[in-house]
Short mmCIF file of C-alpha atoms and ligand atoms in Angstrom, two decimals:
data_model
loop_
_atom_site.label_atom_id
_atom_site.label_comp_id
_atom_site.label_asym_id
_atom_site.label_seq_id
_atom_site.Cartn_x
_atom_site.Cartn_y
_atom_site.Cartn_z
CA MET A 1022 113.43 6.33 32.46
CA PRO A 1023 114.18 8.40 29.30
CA GLU A 1024 111.17 10.46 28.21
CA GLN A 1025 109.28 8.72 25.37
CA GLN A 1026 109.51 10.66 22.10
CA HIS A 1027 106.29 11.74 20.39
CA PHE A 1028 105.60 10.11 17.00
CA ASP A 1029 106.29 12.53 14.14
CA ILE A 1030 103.94 11.76 11.21
CA ASN A 1031 106.39 13.64 9.00
CA SER A 1032 108.69 10.63 9.31
CA PHE A 1033 106.60 9.25 6.43
CA ARG A 1034 107.41 12.28 4.22
CA LEU A 1035 110.00 12.08 1.44
CA ASP A 1036 110.60 15.77 0.81
CA GLY A 1037 114.04 16.48 -0.63
CA LYS A 1038 114.63 12.84 -1.57
CA VAL A 1039 115.42 11.50 -5.08
CA ALA A 1040 113.74 8.20 -5.94
CA LEU A 1041 114.48 5.94 -8.93
CA VAL A 1042 111.65 3.54 -9.76
CA THR A 1043 112.56 1.09 -12.51
CA GLY A 1044 109.87 0.05 -14.98
CA ALA A 1045 107.43 2.80 -14.00
CA THR A 1046 105.65 3.64 -17.25
CA TYR A 1047 102.55 1.78 -16.02
CA GLY A 1048 101.44 -0.93 -13.60
CA ILE A 1049 102.84 -1.32 -10.10
CA GLY A 1050 105.89 0.84 -10.85
CA MET A 1051 103.76 3.84 -11.81
CA ALA A 1052 101.59 3.47 -8.69
CA ILE A 1053 104.65 3.33 -6.46
CA ALA A 1054 106.27 6.29 -8.23
CA ILE A 1055 103.09 8.33 -7.78
CA ALA A 1056 102.98 7.45 -4.08
CA LEU A 1057 106.61 8.43 -3.53
CA GLY A 1058 106.06 11.63 -5.53
CA ASP A 1059 102.92 12.49 -3.56
CA ALA A 1060 105.00 11.98 -0.39
CA GLY A 1061 107.45 14.62 -1.63
CA ALA A 1062 110.16 12.77 -3.54
CA LYS A 1063 111.54 13.81 -6.92
CA ILE A 1064 110.92 10.87 -9.27
CA ALA A 1065 113.28 9.33 -11.80
CA PHE A 1066 111.93 6.39 -13.74
CA ASN A 1067 112.93 4.26 -16.70
CA ALA A 1068 111.61 1.70 -19.14
CA ARG A 1069 112.58 0.40 -22.59
CA HIS A 1070 110.08 2.17 -24.83
CA ALA A 1071 110.55 5.92 -25.46
CA ASP A 1072 106.91 6.58 -26.32
CA LYS A 1073 105.69 5.10 -23.04
CA VAL A 1074 108.40 6.93 -21.08
CA LYS A 1075 107.31 10.24 -22.62
CA ALA A 1076 103.62 9.56 -21.93
CA ALA A 1077 104.32 8.52 -18.35
CA GLU A 1078 106.42 11.61 -17.71
CA GLN A 1079 103.41 13.73 -18.72
CA THR A 1080 101.18 11.69 -16.40
CA TYR A 1081 103.44 12.42 -13.44
CA LYS A 1082 103.69 16.11 -14.30
CA ASP A 1083 99.91 16.37 -14.67
CA ARG A 1084 99.72 15.13 -11.07
CA GLY A 1085 102.15 17.82 -9.91
CA ILE A 1086 105.02 15.40 -9.41
CA GLU A 1087 108.56 16.45 -10.36
CA ALA A 1088 109.54 13.52 -12.58
CA LYS A 1089 112.02 12.69 -15.30
CA GLY A 1090 111.86 9.60 -17.48
CA TYR A 1091 114.75 7.76 -19.07
CA VAL A 1092 114.90 5.11 -21.76
CA ALA A 1093 117.06 2.36 -20.29
CA ASP A 1094 117.02 -1.43 -20.16
CA VAL A 1095 117.78 -2.58 -16.63
CA THR A 1096 119.47 -5.75 -17.93
CA ASP A 1097 122.19 -3.69 -19.66
CA GLU A 1098 124.84 -2.66 -17.13
CA GLU A 1099 126.23 0.17 -19.27
CA GLN A 1100 122.74 1.64 -19.75
CA VAL A 1101 122.16 1.34 -16.00
CA LYS A 1102 125.41 3.10 -15.12
CA LYS A 1103 124.50 5.94 -17.53
CA LEU A 1104 120.96 6.07 -16.08
CA VAL A 1105 122.25 6.50 -12.53
CA ALA A 1106 124.76 9.17 -13.62
CA ASP A 1107 122.12 11.05 -15.63
CA VAL A 1108 119.70 11.01 -12.66
CA ALA A 1109 122.45 12.41 -10.42
CA ASN A 1110 123.06 15.24 -12.90
CA ASP A 1111 119.37 15.99 -13.49
CA LEU A 1112 117.71 15.44 -10.09
CA GLY A 1113 120.43 14.57 -7.58
CA VAL A 1114 122.09 11.46 -6.13
CA ILE A 1115 119.54 8.68 -5.59
CA ASP A 1116 118.26 8.24 -2.02
CA ILE A 1117 115.56 5.66 -2.77
CA LEU A 1118 115.69 2.81 -5.30
CA VAL A 1119 112.68 0.68 -6.19
CA ASN A 1120 113.69 -2.38 -8.25
CA ASN A 1121 110.32 -2.86 -9.89
CA ALA A 1122 110.98 -3.61 -13.59
CA GLY A 1123 110.16 -7.22 -14.24
CA ILE A 1124 108.82 -9.73 -16.74
CA ILE A 1125 107.25 -13.16 -16.58
CA LYS A 1126 107.09 -16.01 -19.10
CA ARG A 1127 104.39 -18.60 -18.39
CA ILE A 1128 105.74 -21.74 -20.06
CA PRO A 1129 105.68 -25.36 -18.78
CA MET A 1130 109.22 -26.08 -17.59
CA LEU A 1131 109.90 -28.87 -20.07
CA ASP A 1132 108.86 -26.55 -22.89
CA MET A 1133 110.81 -23.56 -21.57
CA SER A 1134 114.09 -22.90 -23.35
CA ALA A 1135 117.20 -22.05 -21.38
CA GLU A 1136 117.11 -18.67 -23.15
CA ASP A 1137 113.57 -17.99 -21.92
CA PHE A 1138 114.67 -18.92 -18.38
CA ARG A 1139 117.73 -16.69 -18.67
CA GLN A 1140 115.70 -13.70 -19.91
CA VAL A 1141 113.36 -13.86 -16.90
CA VAL A 1142 116.19 -14.28 -14.39
CA ASP A 1143 118.13 -11.52 -16.17
CA THR A 1144 115.34 -9.00 -15.70
CA ASP A 1145 113.89 -10.11 -12.37
CA LEU A 1146 117.09 -10.95 -10.46
CA ASN A 1147 120.29 -9.94 -12.27
CA ALA A 1148 118.95 -6.47 -13.04
CA PRO A 1149 118.10 -5.62 -9.39
CA PHE A 1150 121.70 -6.64 -8.60
CA ILE A 1151 123.07 -4.43 -11.41
CA VAL A 1152 120.93 -1.40 -10.50
CA SER A 1153 121.56 -1.75 -6.76
CA LYS A 1154 125.31 -2.05 -7.36
CA ALA A 1155 125.20 1.18 -9.40
CA VAL A 1156 123.17 3.09 -6.80
CA ILE A 1157 124.69 1.95 -3.48
CA PRO A 1158 128.00 3.91 -3.73
CA GLY A 1159 126.05 7.18 -3.90
CA MET A 1160 123.93 6.12 -0.94
CA ILE A 1161 127.07 5.33 1.07
CA LYS A 1162 128.47 8.80 0.29
CA LYS A 1163 125.16 10.41 1.39
CA GLY A 1164 125.12 8.35 4.59
CA HIS A 1165 121.71 6.80 3.95
CA GLY A 1166 119.70 4.83 1.41
CA LYS A 1167 116.51 2.87 0.87
CA ILE A 1168 116.23 -0.05 -1.54
CA ILE A 1169 112.86 -1.72 -2.15
CA ASN A 1170 112.78 -4.91 -4.22
CA ILE A 1171 109.41 -5.91 -5.66
CA CYS A 1172 109.11 -9.55 -4.73
CA SER A 1173 106.16 -11.86 -5.19
CA MET A 1174 104.04 -14.76 -3.96
CA MET A 1175 106.59 -16.66 -6.03
CA SER A 1176 109.28 -15.59 -3.61
CA GLU A 1177 107.64 -18.18 -1.32
CA LEU A 1178 105.50 -20.45 -3.50
CA GLY A 1179 105.83 -22.24 -6.82
CA ARG A 1180 103.27 -23.07 -9.43
CA GLU A 1181 103.22 -24.67 -12.84
CA THR A 1182 104.66 -22.68 -15.80
CA VAL A 1183 106.60 -20.05 -13.82
CA ALA A 1184 109.94 -21.80 -13.11
CA GLY A 1185 112.09 -18.87 -14.23
CA TYR A 1186 109.97 -16.30 -12.44
CA ALA A 1187 109.81 -18.21 -9.15
CA ALA A 1188 113.56 -18.87 -9.23
CA ALA A 1189 114.21 -15.17 -9.83
CA LYS A 1190 111.78 -13.88 -7.20
CA GLY A 1191 113.06 -16.39 -4.64
CA GLY A 1192 116.55 -15.15 -5.39
CA LEU A 1193 115.39 -11.55 -5.13
CA LYS A 1194 114.20 -12.28 -1.56
CA MET A 1195 117.69 -13.48 -0.68
CA LEU A 1196 119.40 -10.60 -2.54
CA THR A 1197 117.25 -8.30 -0.37
CA ARG A 1198 118.54 -9.99 2.78
CA ASN A 1199 122.12 -9.91 1.49
CA ILE A 1200 122.09 -6.21 0.70
CA CYS A 1201 120.70 -5.66 4.21
CA SER A 1202 123.56 -7.74 5.64
CA GLU A 1203 126.32 -6.08 3.62
CA PHE A 1204 125.20 -2.43 3.89
CA GLY A 1205 123.09 -2.14 7.05
CA SER A 1206 126.09 -0.65 8.85
CA GLN A 1207 126.13 2.12 6.20
CA ASN A 1208 122.57 3.09 7.11
CA ILE A 1209 121.13 1.47 3.98
CA GLN A 1210 117.85 -0.38 4.48
CA CYS A 1211 116.92 -2.95 1.84
CA ASN A 1212 113.47 -4.52 2.06
CA GLY A 1213 111.03 -6.19 -0.29
CA ILE A 1214 107.37 -5.78 -1.05
CA GLY A 1215 105.88 -9.20 -1.72
CA SER A 1216 102.91 -8.31 -3.89
CA GLY A 1217 100.00 -10.66 -4.13
CA TYR A 1218 98.02 -11.03 -7.34
CA ILE A 1219 97.63 -7.48 -8.69
CA ALA A 1220 95.51 -6.37 -11.66
CA THR A 1221 98.08 -5.01 -14.14
CA PRO A 1222 98.95 -5.72 -17.78
CA GLN A 1223 101.31 -8.46 -16.55
CA THR A 1224 98.43 -10.47 -15.08
CA ALA A 1225 95.82 -9.54 -17.68
CA PRO A 1226 96.04 -12.99 -19.36
CA LEU A 1227 95.13 -14.59 -16.01
CA ARG A 1228 91.97 -12.49 -15.67
CA GLU A 1229 90.68 -12.29 -19.23
CA ARG A 1230 87.28 -13.88 -19.78
CA GLN A 1231 87.13 -17.11 -21.76
CA ALA A 1232 85.98 -17.12 -25.39
CA ASP A 1233 82.48 -18.09 -24.21
CA GLY A 1234 82.44 -15.11 -21.81
CA SER A 1235 82.91 -17.29 -18.71
CA HIS A 1236 85.24 -16.46 -15.86
CA ASN A 1237 88.92 -17.32 -16.42
CA PRO A 1238 89.54 -20.41 -14.25
CA PHE A 1239 92.72 -18.83 -12.87
CA ASP A 1240 90.75 -15.72 -11.89
CA SER A 1241 88.32 -17.90 -9.93
CA PHE A 1242 91.24 -19.85 -8.44
CA ILE A 1243 92.95 -16.72 -7.13
CA LEU A 1244 89.71 -15.41 -5.65
CA SER A 1245 89.33 -18.75 -3.82
CA LYS A 1246 92.89 -18.42 -2.44
CA THR A 1247 92.60 -14.78 -1.34
CA PRO A 1248 90.82 -14.01 1.97
CA ALA A 1249 90.15 -10.49 0.63
CA GLU A 1250 88.22 -12.22 -2.21
CA ARG A 1251 89.57 -9.77 -4.79
CA TRP A 1252 92.62 -9.09 -6.92
CA GLY A 1253 94.89 -6.40 -5.57
CA THR A 1254 95.30 -3.06 -7.30
CA PRO A 1255 98.59 -1.21 -7.77
CA GLU A 1256 97.22 1.39 -5.36
CA ASP A 1257 97.14 -1.29 -2.62
CA LEU A 1258 100.95 -1.18 -2.63
CA MET A 1259 101.34 2.58 -2.27
CA GLY A 1260 101.32 2.82 1.54
CA SER A 1261 103.86 0.02 1.99
CA ALA A 1262 106.18 1.62 -0.55
CA VAL A 1263 106.06 5.02 1.18
CA PHE A 1264 106.64 3.35 4.56
CA LEU A 1265 109.69 1.40 3.36
CA ALA A 1266 111.06 4.46 1.52
CA SER A 1267 110.73 6.74 4.57
CA ASP A 1268 112.47 7.38 7.88
CA ALA A 1269 109.54 5.60 9.53
CA SER A 1270 111.21 2.29 8.56
CA ASN A 1271 114.83 3.10 9.48
CA PHE A 1272 115.09 0.06 11.79
CA VAL A 1273 113.37 -2.30 9.32
CA ASN A 1274 115.92 -4.16 7.22
CA GLY A 1275 116.03 -7.38 5.21
CA GLN A 1276 112.29 -7.93 5.49
CA ILE A 1277 109.75 -8.87 2.84
CA LEU A 1278 106.46 -7.09 3.52
CA TYR A 1279 103.75 -9.25 1.90
CA VAL A 1280 100.87 -7.18 0.57
CA ASP A 1281 98.73 -10.05 -0.68
CA GLY A 1282 95.22 -9.81 0.74
CA GLY A 1283 96.08 -12.76 2.98
CA ILE A 1284 97.01 -15.36 0.35
CA LEU A 1285 100.11 -16.66 2.14
CA ALA A 1286 98.12 -17.16 5.37
CA TYR A 1287 95.23 -19.06 3.80
CA ILE A 1288 94.79 -22.70 2.76
CA GLY A 1289 92.02 -21.67 0.37
CA LYS A 1290 88.23 -21.62 0.34
CA GLN A 1291 86.66 -25.02 0.91
CA PRO A 1292 84.79 -26.25 -2.15
CA GLU A 1293 81.02 -25.92 -1.71
CA VAL A 1294 79.49 -29.36 -1.14
P1 NAP B 723 103.95 -4.77 -16.00
O1 NAP B 723 102.58 -4.25 -15.96
O2 NAP B 723 104.34 -5.78 -17.03
O3 NAP B 723 105.00 -3.53 -16.06
C1 NAP B 723 106.36 -3.82 -16.15
C2 NAP B 723 107.14 -2.52 -16.25
O4 NAP B 723 108.53 -2.81 -16.32
C3 NAP B 723 106.82 -1.73 -17.51
O5 NAP B 723 106.98 -0.34 -17.24
C4 NAP B 723 107.91 -2.19 -18.48
O6 NAP B 723 108.11 -1.23 -19.49
C5 NAP B 723 109.09 -2.29 -17.51
N1 NAP B 723 110.17 -3.19 -17.95
C6 NAP B 723 110.07 -4.50 -18.29
N2 NAP B 723 111.29 -4.99 -18.62
C7 NAP B 723 112.17 -3.95 -18.49
C8 NAP B 723 113.57 -3.80 -18.69
N3 NAP B 723 114.33 -4.82 -19.10
N4 NAP B 723 114.13 -2.59 -18.46
C9 NAP B 723 113.37 -1.55 -18.04
N5 NAP B 723 112.04 -1.62 -17.82
C10 NAP B 723 111.46 -2.81 -18.05
O7 NAP B 723 104.31 -5.46 -14.60
P2 NAP B 723 103.64 -5.22 -13.16
O8 NAP B 723 102.53 -6.18 -12.96
O9 NAP B 723 103.42 -3.76 -12.95
O10 NAP B 723 104.84 -5.74 -12.24
C11 NAP B 723 105.87 -4.86 -11.82
C12 NAP B 723 106.77 -5.67 -10.88
O11 NAP B 723 105.97 -6.25 -9.85
C13 NAP B 723 107.47 -6.83 -11.56
O12 NAP B 723 108.74 -7.01 -10.97
C14 NAP B 723 106.58 -8.02 -11.21
O13 NAP B 723 107.31 -9.25 -11.23
C15 NAP B 723 106.17 -7.66 -9.83
N6 NAP B 723 104.96 -8.29 -9.33
C16 NAP B 723 103.80 -8.18 -10.04
C17 NAP B 723 102.65 -8.76 -9.50
C18 NAP B 723 101.32 -8.71 -10.20
O14 NAP B 723 100.42 -9.50 -9.81
N7 NAP B 723 101.14 -7.86 -11.19
C19 NAP B 723 102.70 -9.39 -8.26
C20 NAP B 723 103.93 -9.51 -7.60
C21 NAP B 723 105.06 -8.93 -8.14
P3 NAP B 723 108.79 -1.65 -20.92
O15 NAP B 723 108.26 -3.00 -21.27
O16 NAP B 723 108.34 -0.55 -21.84
O17 NAP B 723 110.27 -1.65 -20.69
C1 GCO B 724 101.46 -15.80 -12.15
C2 GCO B 724 101.36 -14.36 -11.79
C3 GCO B 724 102.08 -14.09 -10.49
C4 GCO B 724 102.05 -12.63 -10.19
C5 GCO B 724 102.74 -12.31 -8.91
C6 GCO B 724 102.09 -12.97 -7.72
O1 GCO B 724 101.54 -16.10 -13.35
O2 GCO B 724 101.43 -16.61 -11.22
O3 GCO B 724 101.89 -13.55 -12.83
O4 GCO B 724 103.39 -14.56 -10.54
O5 GCO B 724 102.69 -11.90 -11.18
O6 GCO B 724 104.09 -12.56 -8.96
O7 GCO B 724 102.73 -12.49 -6.55
#
């Protein structure tokens, strides 16, 4: 029997690695970038608004994280190609990619224009394809790579008003599996984090109190569907991101790790009689 190896906790460290987190000027992206930075990675991040990029860069530096922000729209392939090249020049070839940037439009399907649908799919599905395609050649040359796609409850479930978002996040689950299939032999692991309902600016409209000060019905609905009986926080995703970005997950590929407080396992709280 071969001797069992001891577990090396340093397999969760990211020292010497370069991570690109898209859309990390606030919200989930910033939390994940902080986690990867705290684990030792150098952080590159982007978003569309220069003022927020500058402010976020200061936030990372104030936390002692080596970080550089870039103004780039992930839906624009030329901007993405320049982003990846600039990161390579400034910090090094990307080892870890987190496809986080995303939008949602909550519009009843029959009222949703094809343009609205296209914009959501462009950002939430086409962009992860574009950014991954730009980053993978460098990972192949380095002999390793980690791609983490930020999926959703809507990678598995639908609901009214989010047709474009659910279609995109369902596609992102399958893009995750396809990148795994196409590049696993090149030592590239591509996994997803399926976030539950997280308190960020994106979900603020779902949590805001009603005009009369009462609870938002959707807020109450989510609490009734979540065994944890709370909304998630961006910090709840930090550990999963570090795990999937590290050597600790080198034999994990094509998986969606749902960090949802139990929503997908739960039929929902029975109404009180
Ligand atoms: P958020 O608060 O709206 O933040 C989105 C981030 O992405 C911002 O930094 C935004 O900055 C950036 N961004 C948006 N469009 C971009 C583009 N075209 N190019 C570059 N950057 C862009 O969203 P969040 O709640 O943190 O969600 C982040 C990701 O998690 C999204 O993919 C979302 O679908 C997913 N997710 C969220 C939840 C949740 O409950 N919050 C749950 C599951 C999955 P700019 O607008 O300045 O560009
Ligand atoms: C919505 C919410 C959700 C969350 C998240 C859940 O309107 O239903 O925005 O879609 O953003 O994706 O996992």
